[in-house]
XYZ file of C-alpha atoms in Angstrom:
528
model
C 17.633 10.396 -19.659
C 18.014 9.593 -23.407
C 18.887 6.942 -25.462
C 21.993 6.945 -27.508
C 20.047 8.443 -30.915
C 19.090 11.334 -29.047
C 15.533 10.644 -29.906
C 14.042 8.437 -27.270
C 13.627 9.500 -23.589
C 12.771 8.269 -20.295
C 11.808 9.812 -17.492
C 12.280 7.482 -14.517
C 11.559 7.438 -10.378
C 12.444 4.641 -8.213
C 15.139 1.982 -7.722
C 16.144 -0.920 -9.794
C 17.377 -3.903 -8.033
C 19.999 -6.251 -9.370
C 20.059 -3.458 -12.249
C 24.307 -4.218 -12.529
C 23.318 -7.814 -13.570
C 20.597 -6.914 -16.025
C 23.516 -4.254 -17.216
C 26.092 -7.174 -18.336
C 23.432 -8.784 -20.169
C 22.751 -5.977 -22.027
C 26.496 -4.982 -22.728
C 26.813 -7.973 -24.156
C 23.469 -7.471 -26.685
C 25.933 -4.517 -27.591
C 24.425 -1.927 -25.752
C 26.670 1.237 -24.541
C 26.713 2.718 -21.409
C 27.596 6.412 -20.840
C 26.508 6.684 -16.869
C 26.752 3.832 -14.092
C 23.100 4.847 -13.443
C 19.729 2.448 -13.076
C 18.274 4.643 -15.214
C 20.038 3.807 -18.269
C 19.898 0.245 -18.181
C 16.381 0.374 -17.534
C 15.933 2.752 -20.589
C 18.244 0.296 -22.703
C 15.809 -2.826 -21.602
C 13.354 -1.046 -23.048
C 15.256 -0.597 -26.151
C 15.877 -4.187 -26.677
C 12.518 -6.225 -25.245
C 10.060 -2.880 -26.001
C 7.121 -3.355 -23.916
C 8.674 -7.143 -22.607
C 11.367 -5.105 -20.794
C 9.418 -4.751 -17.381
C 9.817 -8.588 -17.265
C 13.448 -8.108 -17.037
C 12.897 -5.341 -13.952
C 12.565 -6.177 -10.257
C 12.089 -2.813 -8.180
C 9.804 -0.316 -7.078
C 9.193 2.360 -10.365
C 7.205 4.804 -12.156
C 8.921 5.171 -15.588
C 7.636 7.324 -18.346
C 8.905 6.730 -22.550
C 8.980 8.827 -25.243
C 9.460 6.214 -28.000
C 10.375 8.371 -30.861
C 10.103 5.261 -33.062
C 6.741 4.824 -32.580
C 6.190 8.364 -31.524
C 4.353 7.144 -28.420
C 3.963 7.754 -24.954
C 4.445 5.104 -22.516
C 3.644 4.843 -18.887
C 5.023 1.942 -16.683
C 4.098 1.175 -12.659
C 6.014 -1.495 -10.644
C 3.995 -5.237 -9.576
C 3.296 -4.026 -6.066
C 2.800 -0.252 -6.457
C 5.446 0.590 -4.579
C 5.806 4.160 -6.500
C 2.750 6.068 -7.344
C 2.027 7.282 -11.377
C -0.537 9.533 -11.845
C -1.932 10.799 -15.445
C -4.557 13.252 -16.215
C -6.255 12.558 -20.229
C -9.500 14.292 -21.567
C -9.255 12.754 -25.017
C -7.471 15.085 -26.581
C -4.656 16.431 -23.691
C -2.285 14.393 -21.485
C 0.028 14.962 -18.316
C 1.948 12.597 -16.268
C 3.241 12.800 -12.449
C 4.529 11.483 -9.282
C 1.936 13.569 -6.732
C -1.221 14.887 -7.937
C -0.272 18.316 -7.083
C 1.738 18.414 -9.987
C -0.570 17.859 -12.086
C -2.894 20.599 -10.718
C 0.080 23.054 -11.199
C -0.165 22.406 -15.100
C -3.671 22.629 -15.901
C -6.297 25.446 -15.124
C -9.024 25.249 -12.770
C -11.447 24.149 -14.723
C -9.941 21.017 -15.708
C -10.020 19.617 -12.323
C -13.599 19.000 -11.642
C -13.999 16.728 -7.956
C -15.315 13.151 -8.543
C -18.077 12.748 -5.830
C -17.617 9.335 -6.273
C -13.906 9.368 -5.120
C -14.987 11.062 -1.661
C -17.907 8.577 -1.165
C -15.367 5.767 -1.753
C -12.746 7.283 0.456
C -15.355 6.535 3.242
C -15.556 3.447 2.543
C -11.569 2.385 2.176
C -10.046 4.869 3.758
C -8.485 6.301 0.544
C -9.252 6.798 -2.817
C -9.152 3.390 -4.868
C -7.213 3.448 -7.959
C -7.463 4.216 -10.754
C -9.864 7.172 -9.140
C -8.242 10.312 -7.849
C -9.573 12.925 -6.058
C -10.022 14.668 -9.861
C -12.817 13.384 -12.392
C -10.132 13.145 -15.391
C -6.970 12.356 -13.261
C -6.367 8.780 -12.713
C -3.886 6.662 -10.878
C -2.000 4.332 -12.420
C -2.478 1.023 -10.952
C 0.011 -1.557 -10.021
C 1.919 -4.090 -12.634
C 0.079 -2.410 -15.311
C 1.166 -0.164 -18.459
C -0.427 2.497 -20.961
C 0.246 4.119 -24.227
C -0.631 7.570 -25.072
C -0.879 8.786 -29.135
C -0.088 12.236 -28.945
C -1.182 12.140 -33.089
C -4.984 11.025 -31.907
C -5.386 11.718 -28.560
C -5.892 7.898 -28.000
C -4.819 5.560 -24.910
C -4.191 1.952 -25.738
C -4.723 0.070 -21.497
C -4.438 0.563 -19.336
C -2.910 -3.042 -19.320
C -2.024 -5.432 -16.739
C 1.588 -7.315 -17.531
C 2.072 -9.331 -14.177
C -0.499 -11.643 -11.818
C -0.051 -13.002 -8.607
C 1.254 -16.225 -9.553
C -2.122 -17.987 -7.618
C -3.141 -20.307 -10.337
C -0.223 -22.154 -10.346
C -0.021 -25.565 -9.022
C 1.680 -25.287 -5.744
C 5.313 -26.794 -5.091
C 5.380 -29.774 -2.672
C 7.990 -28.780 0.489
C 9.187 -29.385 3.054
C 8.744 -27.180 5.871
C 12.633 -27.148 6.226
C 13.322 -27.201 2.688
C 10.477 -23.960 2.377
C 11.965 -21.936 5.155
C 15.316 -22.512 4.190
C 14.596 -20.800 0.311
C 12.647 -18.258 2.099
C 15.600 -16.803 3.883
C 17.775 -17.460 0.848
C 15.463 -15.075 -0.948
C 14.784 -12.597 1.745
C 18.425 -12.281 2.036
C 19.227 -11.877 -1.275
C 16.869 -9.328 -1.297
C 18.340 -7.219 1.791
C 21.533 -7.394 0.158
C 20.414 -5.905 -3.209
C 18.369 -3.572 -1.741
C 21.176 -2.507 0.837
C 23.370 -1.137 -2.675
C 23.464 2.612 -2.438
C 26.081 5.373 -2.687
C 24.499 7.493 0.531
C 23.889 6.798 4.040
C 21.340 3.751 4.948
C 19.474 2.620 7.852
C 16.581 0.449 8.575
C 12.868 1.208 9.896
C 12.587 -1.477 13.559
C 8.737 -1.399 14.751
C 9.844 -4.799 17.015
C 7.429 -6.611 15.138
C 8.260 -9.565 13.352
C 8.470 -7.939 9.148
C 11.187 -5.268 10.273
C 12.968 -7.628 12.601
C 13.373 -10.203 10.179
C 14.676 -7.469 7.559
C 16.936 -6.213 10.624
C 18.460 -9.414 11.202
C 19.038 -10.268 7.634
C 21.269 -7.553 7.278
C 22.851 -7.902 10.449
C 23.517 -11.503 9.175
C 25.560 -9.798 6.339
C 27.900 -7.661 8.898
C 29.084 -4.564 9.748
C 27.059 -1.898 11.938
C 23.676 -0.808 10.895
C 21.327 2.112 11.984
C 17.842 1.232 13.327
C 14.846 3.736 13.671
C 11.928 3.652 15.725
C 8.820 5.517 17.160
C 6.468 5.430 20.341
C 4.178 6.880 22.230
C 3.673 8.461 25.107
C 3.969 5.104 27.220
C 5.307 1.987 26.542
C 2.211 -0.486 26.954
C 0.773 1.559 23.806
C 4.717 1.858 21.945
C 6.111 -1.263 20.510
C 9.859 0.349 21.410
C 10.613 -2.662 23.710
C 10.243 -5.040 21.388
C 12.925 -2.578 18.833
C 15.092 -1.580 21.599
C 15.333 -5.906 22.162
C 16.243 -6.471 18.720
C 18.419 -3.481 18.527
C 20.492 -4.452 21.449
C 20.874 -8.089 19.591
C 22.432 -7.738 16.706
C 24.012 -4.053 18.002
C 22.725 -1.699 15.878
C 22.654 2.168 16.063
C 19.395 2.611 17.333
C 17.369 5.568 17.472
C 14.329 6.359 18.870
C 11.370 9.024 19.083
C 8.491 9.591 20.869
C 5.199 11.144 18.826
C 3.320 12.900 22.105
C -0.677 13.038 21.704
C -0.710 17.293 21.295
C 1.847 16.685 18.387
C 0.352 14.112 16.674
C -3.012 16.217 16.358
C -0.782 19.333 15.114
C 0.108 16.651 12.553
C -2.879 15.755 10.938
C -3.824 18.767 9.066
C 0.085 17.608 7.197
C -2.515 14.596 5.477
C -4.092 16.977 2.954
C -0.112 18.482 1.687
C 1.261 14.759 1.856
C -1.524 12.674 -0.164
C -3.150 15.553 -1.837
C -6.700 13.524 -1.640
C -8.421 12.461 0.954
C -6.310 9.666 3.370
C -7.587 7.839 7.189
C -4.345 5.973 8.127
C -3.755 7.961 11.017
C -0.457 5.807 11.648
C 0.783 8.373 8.579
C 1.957 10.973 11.720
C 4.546 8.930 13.594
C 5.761 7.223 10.227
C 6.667 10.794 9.158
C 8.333 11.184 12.640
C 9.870 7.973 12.575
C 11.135 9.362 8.809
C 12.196 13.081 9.608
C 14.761 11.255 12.254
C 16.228 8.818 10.106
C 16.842 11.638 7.566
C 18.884 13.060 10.271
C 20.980 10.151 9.423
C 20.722 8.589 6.971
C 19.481 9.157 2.870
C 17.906 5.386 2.153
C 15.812 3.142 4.527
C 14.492 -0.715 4.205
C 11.118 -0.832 5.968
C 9.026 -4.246 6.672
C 6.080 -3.289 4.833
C 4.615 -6.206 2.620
C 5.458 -8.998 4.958
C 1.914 -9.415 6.396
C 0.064 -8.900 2.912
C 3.195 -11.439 1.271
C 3.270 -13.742 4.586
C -0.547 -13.980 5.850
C 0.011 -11.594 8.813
C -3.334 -9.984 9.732
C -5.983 -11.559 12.318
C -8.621 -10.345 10.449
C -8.473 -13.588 8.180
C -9.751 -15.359 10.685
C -12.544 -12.276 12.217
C -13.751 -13.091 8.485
C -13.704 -16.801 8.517
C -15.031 -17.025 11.750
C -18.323 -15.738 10.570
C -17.888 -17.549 7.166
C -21.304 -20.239 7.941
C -23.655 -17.100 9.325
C -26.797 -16.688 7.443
C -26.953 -12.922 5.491
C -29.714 -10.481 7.190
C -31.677 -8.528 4.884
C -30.073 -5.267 4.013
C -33.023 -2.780 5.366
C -31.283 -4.858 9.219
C -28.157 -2.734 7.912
C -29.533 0.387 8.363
C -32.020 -0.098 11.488
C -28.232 -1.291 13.117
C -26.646 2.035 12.350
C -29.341 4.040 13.232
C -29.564 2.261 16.846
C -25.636 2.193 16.809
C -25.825 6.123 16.348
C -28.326 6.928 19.037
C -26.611 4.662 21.410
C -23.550 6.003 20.646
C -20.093 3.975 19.988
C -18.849 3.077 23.511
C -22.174 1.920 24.578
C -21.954 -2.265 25.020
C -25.247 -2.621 23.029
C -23.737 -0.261 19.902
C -20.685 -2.571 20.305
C -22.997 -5.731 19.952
C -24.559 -4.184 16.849
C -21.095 -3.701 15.101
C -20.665 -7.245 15.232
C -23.692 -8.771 14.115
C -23.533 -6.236 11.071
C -20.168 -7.775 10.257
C -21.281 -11.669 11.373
C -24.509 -11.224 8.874
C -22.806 -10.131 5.726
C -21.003 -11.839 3.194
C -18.219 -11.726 0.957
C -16.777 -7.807 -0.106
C -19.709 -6.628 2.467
C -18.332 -8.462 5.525
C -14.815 -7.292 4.243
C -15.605 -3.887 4.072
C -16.474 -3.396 8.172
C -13.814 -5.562 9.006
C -11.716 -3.205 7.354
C -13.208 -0.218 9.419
C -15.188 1.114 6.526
C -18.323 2.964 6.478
C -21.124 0.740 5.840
C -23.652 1.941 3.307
C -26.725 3.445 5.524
C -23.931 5.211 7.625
C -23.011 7.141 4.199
C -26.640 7.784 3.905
C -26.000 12.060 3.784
C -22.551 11.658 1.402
C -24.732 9.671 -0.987
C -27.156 12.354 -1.420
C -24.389 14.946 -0.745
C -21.896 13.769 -3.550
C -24.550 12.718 -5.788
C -24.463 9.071 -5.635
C -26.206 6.840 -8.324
C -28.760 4.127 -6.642
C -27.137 1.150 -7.655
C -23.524 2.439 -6.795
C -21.765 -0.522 -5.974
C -20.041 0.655 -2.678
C -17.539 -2.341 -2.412
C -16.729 -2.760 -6.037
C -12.585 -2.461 -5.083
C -12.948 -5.466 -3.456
C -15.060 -7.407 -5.470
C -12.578 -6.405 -8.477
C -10.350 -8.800 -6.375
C -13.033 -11.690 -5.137
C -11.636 -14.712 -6.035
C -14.028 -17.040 -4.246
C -12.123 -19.778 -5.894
C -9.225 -19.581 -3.890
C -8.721 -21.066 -0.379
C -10.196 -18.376 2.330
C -6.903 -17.252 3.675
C -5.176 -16.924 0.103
C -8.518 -15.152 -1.351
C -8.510 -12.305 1.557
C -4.247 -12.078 0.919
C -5.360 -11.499 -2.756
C -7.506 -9.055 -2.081
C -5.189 -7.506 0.497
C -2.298 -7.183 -1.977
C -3.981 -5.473 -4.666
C -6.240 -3.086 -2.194
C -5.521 -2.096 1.525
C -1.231 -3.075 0.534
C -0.965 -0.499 -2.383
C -3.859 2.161 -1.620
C -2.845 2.762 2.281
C 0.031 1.228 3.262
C 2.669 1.957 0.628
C 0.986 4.801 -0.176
C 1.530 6.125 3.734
C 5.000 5.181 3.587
C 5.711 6.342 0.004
C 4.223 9.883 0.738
C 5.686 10.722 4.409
C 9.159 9.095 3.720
C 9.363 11.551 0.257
C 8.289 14.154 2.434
C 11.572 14.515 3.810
C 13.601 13.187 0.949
C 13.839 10.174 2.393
C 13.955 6.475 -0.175
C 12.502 3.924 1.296
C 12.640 0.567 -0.278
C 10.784 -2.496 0.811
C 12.827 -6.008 0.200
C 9.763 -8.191 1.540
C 8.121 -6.997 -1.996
C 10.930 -8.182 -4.629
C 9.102 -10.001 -7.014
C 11.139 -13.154 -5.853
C 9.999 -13.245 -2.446
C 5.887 -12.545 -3.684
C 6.117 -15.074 -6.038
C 8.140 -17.545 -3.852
C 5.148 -17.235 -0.947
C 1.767 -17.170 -3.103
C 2.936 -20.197 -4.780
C 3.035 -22.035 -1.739
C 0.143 -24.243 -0.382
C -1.748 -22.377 1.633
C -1.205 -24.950 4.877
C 2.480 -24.195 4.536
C 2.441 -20.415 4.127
C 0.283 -20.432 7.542
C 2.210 -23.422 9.198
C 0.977 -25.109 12.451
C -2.263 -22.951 11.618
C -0.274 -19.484 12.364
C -0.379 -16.335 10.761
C 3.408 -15.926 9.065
C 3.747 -19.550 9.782
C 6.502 -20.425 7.587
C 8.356 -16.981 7.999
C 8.054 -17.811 12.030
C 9.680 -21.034 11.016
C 12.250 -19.463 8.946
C 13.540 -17.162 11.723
C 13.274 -19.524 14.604
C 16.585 -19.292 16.415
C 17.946 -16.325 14.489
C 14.906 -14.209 15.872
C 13.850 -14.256 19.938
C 10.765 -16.353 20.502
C 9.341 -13.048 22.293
C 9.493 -11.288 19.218
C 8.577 -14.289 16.824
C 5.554 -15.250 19.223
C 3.793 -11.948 20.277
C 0.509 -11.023 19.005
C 1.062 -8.395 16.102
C 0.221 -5.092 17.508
C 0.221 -2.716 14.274
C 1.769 0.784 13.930
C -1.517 2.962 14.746
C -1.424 5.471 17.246
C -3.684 5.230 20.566
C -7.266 5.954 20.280
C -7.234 8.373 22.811
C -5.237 10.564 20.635
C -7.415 11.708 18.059
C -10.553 10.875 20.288
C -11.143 14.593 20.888
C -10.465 15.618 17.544
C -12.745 12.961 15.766
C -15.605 13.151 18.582
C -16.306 9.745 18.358
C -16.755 9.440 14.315
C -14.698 7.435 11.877
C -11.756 8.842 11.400
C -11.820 9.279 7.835
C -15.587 11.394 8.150
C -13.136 13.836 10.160
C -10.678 13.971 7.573
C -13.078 14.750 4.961
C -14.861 17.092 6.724
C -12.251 19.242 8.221
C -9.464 19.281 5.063
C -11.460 18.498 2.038
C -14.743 19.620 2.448
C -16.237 23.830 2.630
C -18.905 23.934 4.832
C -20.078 26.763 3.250
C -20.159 25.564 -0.579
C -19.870 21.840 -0.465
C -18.090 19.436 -2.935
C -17.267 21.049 -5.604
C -15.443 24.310 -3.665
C -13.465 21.232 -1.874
C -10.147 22.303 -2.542
């Protein structure tokens, strides 16, 4: 879209929320509007604060500017990183996109170079940390920053970041009532922004606690709504009793699939054409499936994702604190544990023992790391001579970009969460398979409103009684069944035994490497 002098463009992907608001202000800074679109008041922000105007957005985006003012380039990602912005520079050229793919379809072969580094890290995270891509000069634009290209030098001025977590803060002094009462106030505020569209909308319903609490916010609102959900192929494994439940209580439209086991390995090959670089979430196949059928239906969906990364969701805070006073075991123990692990083999009670000690006698980003399910270094012994690893390679440095050590445990290992695992696999996952079928799905547990509202909070009320989600239990208690409020959180991975006979036992992102990104035959640098 361009601005009224013809001159300055944007170039914009995403949804603004609360954008008719934002709108009047402007209108009455004088601004005209020609459309009734986001777009343009977005692009006329930017006209009036310049760089400032992101302050004035809450939404998921990836906006591109031609300022013809300043005849500059600028590049803008939402806080969370919602939407994905990638850019390719090699100090003299620049190109901009949504999907790396894109990118590759401008520029010749020989401009795309793989970084071995990327595919060793990928190992270790299960995806490729921004701002690395698969590509040696592409890069990913991280969340809640910015950049400027010069087309006149060649130059980039950032990236920049222009929002934090608001952590440093002194927290607010609540009451539990007064906390969970704001919290719904600002969740629902949220669902009803986010529930503006001019097409057909629906809602993702896992039966976990995230999407049920989204559910019943906008059942709180009225009329009928359409819920979506996937299982497997039996319930014990599915969570669809726990969606059918809340589906039959507050009536929705409820639809359900089933991803079978022989389906969801004719599935995974789809990883390579949906990320484009390497990607282990393996609960990617039945949120495509879960997608395809509400784009039977519907155009727009509101999912749950955030809440456990927002709320303080995951057990794995306290796997990590549990082991918080263990002594650390010299590294050379590291690799004598993989090696035995290995020739035991994984489902042997001994290997088992041997996983946990590795985790209980690290520390910090290390212990992090296998909690996480990554590959530890002296299992990536072969990648690291394979992809040309430097000795001192710090395999954990995503994390330990994000250490805060001087925040309280549970808050430190939500920090990290946010700004790693949140943006790099899960709203990547949904981002990719959702757009895969042209479906938009938006995420109203990530307005800014609702992050800021939460990390602000002492940590002992955020995680009330002790709980993980404590206050957001609290806030739902009544409005949500106790069965749904009080059941351990199960996750939305597929069973083990599906990909067992695919993977043979090894991670599952060594398989994914090895059988879509890697030649046997010529190695790294034929990977793609």
């Amino acid at each position: 879209m361009f601005a009224a002098d013809g001159a300055s463009w944007m170039v914009f992907n995403g949804e603004i929320y609360g954008f008719q608001q934002l709108r009047r202000e402007l209108e009455g800074r004088n601004h005209r509007f020609r459309t009734s679109s986001d777009t343009e008041v977005a692009l006329n922000a930017y006209l009036e604060w310049g760089d400032d105007f992101v302050e004035h957005l809450d939404g998921m985006f990836a906006i591109a500017i031609w300022d013809a003012s300043l005849q500059k380039l600028k590049l803008y990602r939402d806080r969370p990183g919602i939407k994905p912005l990638y850019y390719f520079h090699d100090g003299r050229r620049f190109a901009f996109a949504s999907e790396l793919k894109a990118i590759e379809a401008v520029l010749a072969r020989a401009d795309l170079a793989i970084d071995g580094t990327a595919l060793y890290d990928f190992l270790g995270y299960r995806y490729v940390p921004a701002p690395k891509t698969l590509y040696r000069r592409c890069f990913k634009l991280a969340p809640a920053h910015r950049l400027t290209f010069d087309p006149a030098t060649g130059a980039l001025e950032g990236p920049r970041r222009y929002w934090q977590l608001p952590v440093e803060r002194e927290p607010a002094r609540r009451s539990p009532a007064e906390a969970a009462e704001e919290l719904r106030a600002l969740i629902e505020a949220s669902v009803r922004e986010q529930m503006i569209a001019d097409v057909p909308l629906g809602f993702f319903l896992s039966g976990g606690v995230d999407s049920s609490v989204v559910v019943a916010s906008a059942a709180r609102m009225g009329g009928r709504i359409s819920t979506f959900s996937i299982g497997f192929d039996a319930d014990e494994v599915s969570e669809t009793p726990y969606a059918r439940e809340v589906a039959g209580l507050f009536g929705t439209d409820h639809h359900e699939r089933i991803l079978l086991r022989d389906a969801a390995q004719e599935l995974l090959p789809r990883l390579k054409t949906w990320f484009d670089e390497p990607f282990a979430d393996e609960s990617a196949m039945p949120t495509f499936l879960v997608s395809r059928t509400a784009r039977e239906n519907v155009t727009v969906v509101l999912t749950g994702d955030g809440g456990d990364e927002v709320f303080g969701g995951y057990s794995t805070y306290a796997r990590f604190a549990r082991y918080e006073r263990w002594p650390a075991w010299p590294r050379f123990m590291d690799s004598l544990a993989v090696r035995l692990r290995t020739r035991l083999g994984r489902r042997n009670p001994l290997a088992r023992t041997l996983a946990l000690l590795e985790m209980a006698f690290n520390k910090g980003p290390d212990r992090w790391a296998r909690i996480m399910f990554g590959m530890p270094q002296a299992a990536k012994t072969r990648y690291r001579r394979e992809f040309e690893i430097p000795r001192d390679y710090d395999d954990w440095w995503h994390y330990r970009e994000f250490w805060r050590a001087d925040l309280p445990l549970r808050t430190r290992l939500q920090y990290v969460d946010f700004h790693t695992f949140m943006p790099g696999l899960v709203l990547t996952k949904v981002d990719r398979t959702s757009m895969a079928v042209s479906l938009e799905a938006r995420v109203p547990l990530l307005a800014r409103s609702v992050i800021e509202f939460s990390f602000s909070l002492e940590e002992d009320l955020r995680y009330l009684h002790g709980e993980p989600k404590g206050l957001l239990r609290h806030a739902y208690r009544g409005i949500l069944p106790d069965r749904i409020l009080d059941r351990p959180k199960k996750g939305f991975g597929i069973p083990r035994y599906y990909l067992r006979d695919l993977s043979r036992g090894a991670p599952i992102q060594e398989h994914v490497l090895r059988s879509l990104f890697l030649n046997p035959q010529h190695g790294v640098e034929h990977a793609v």
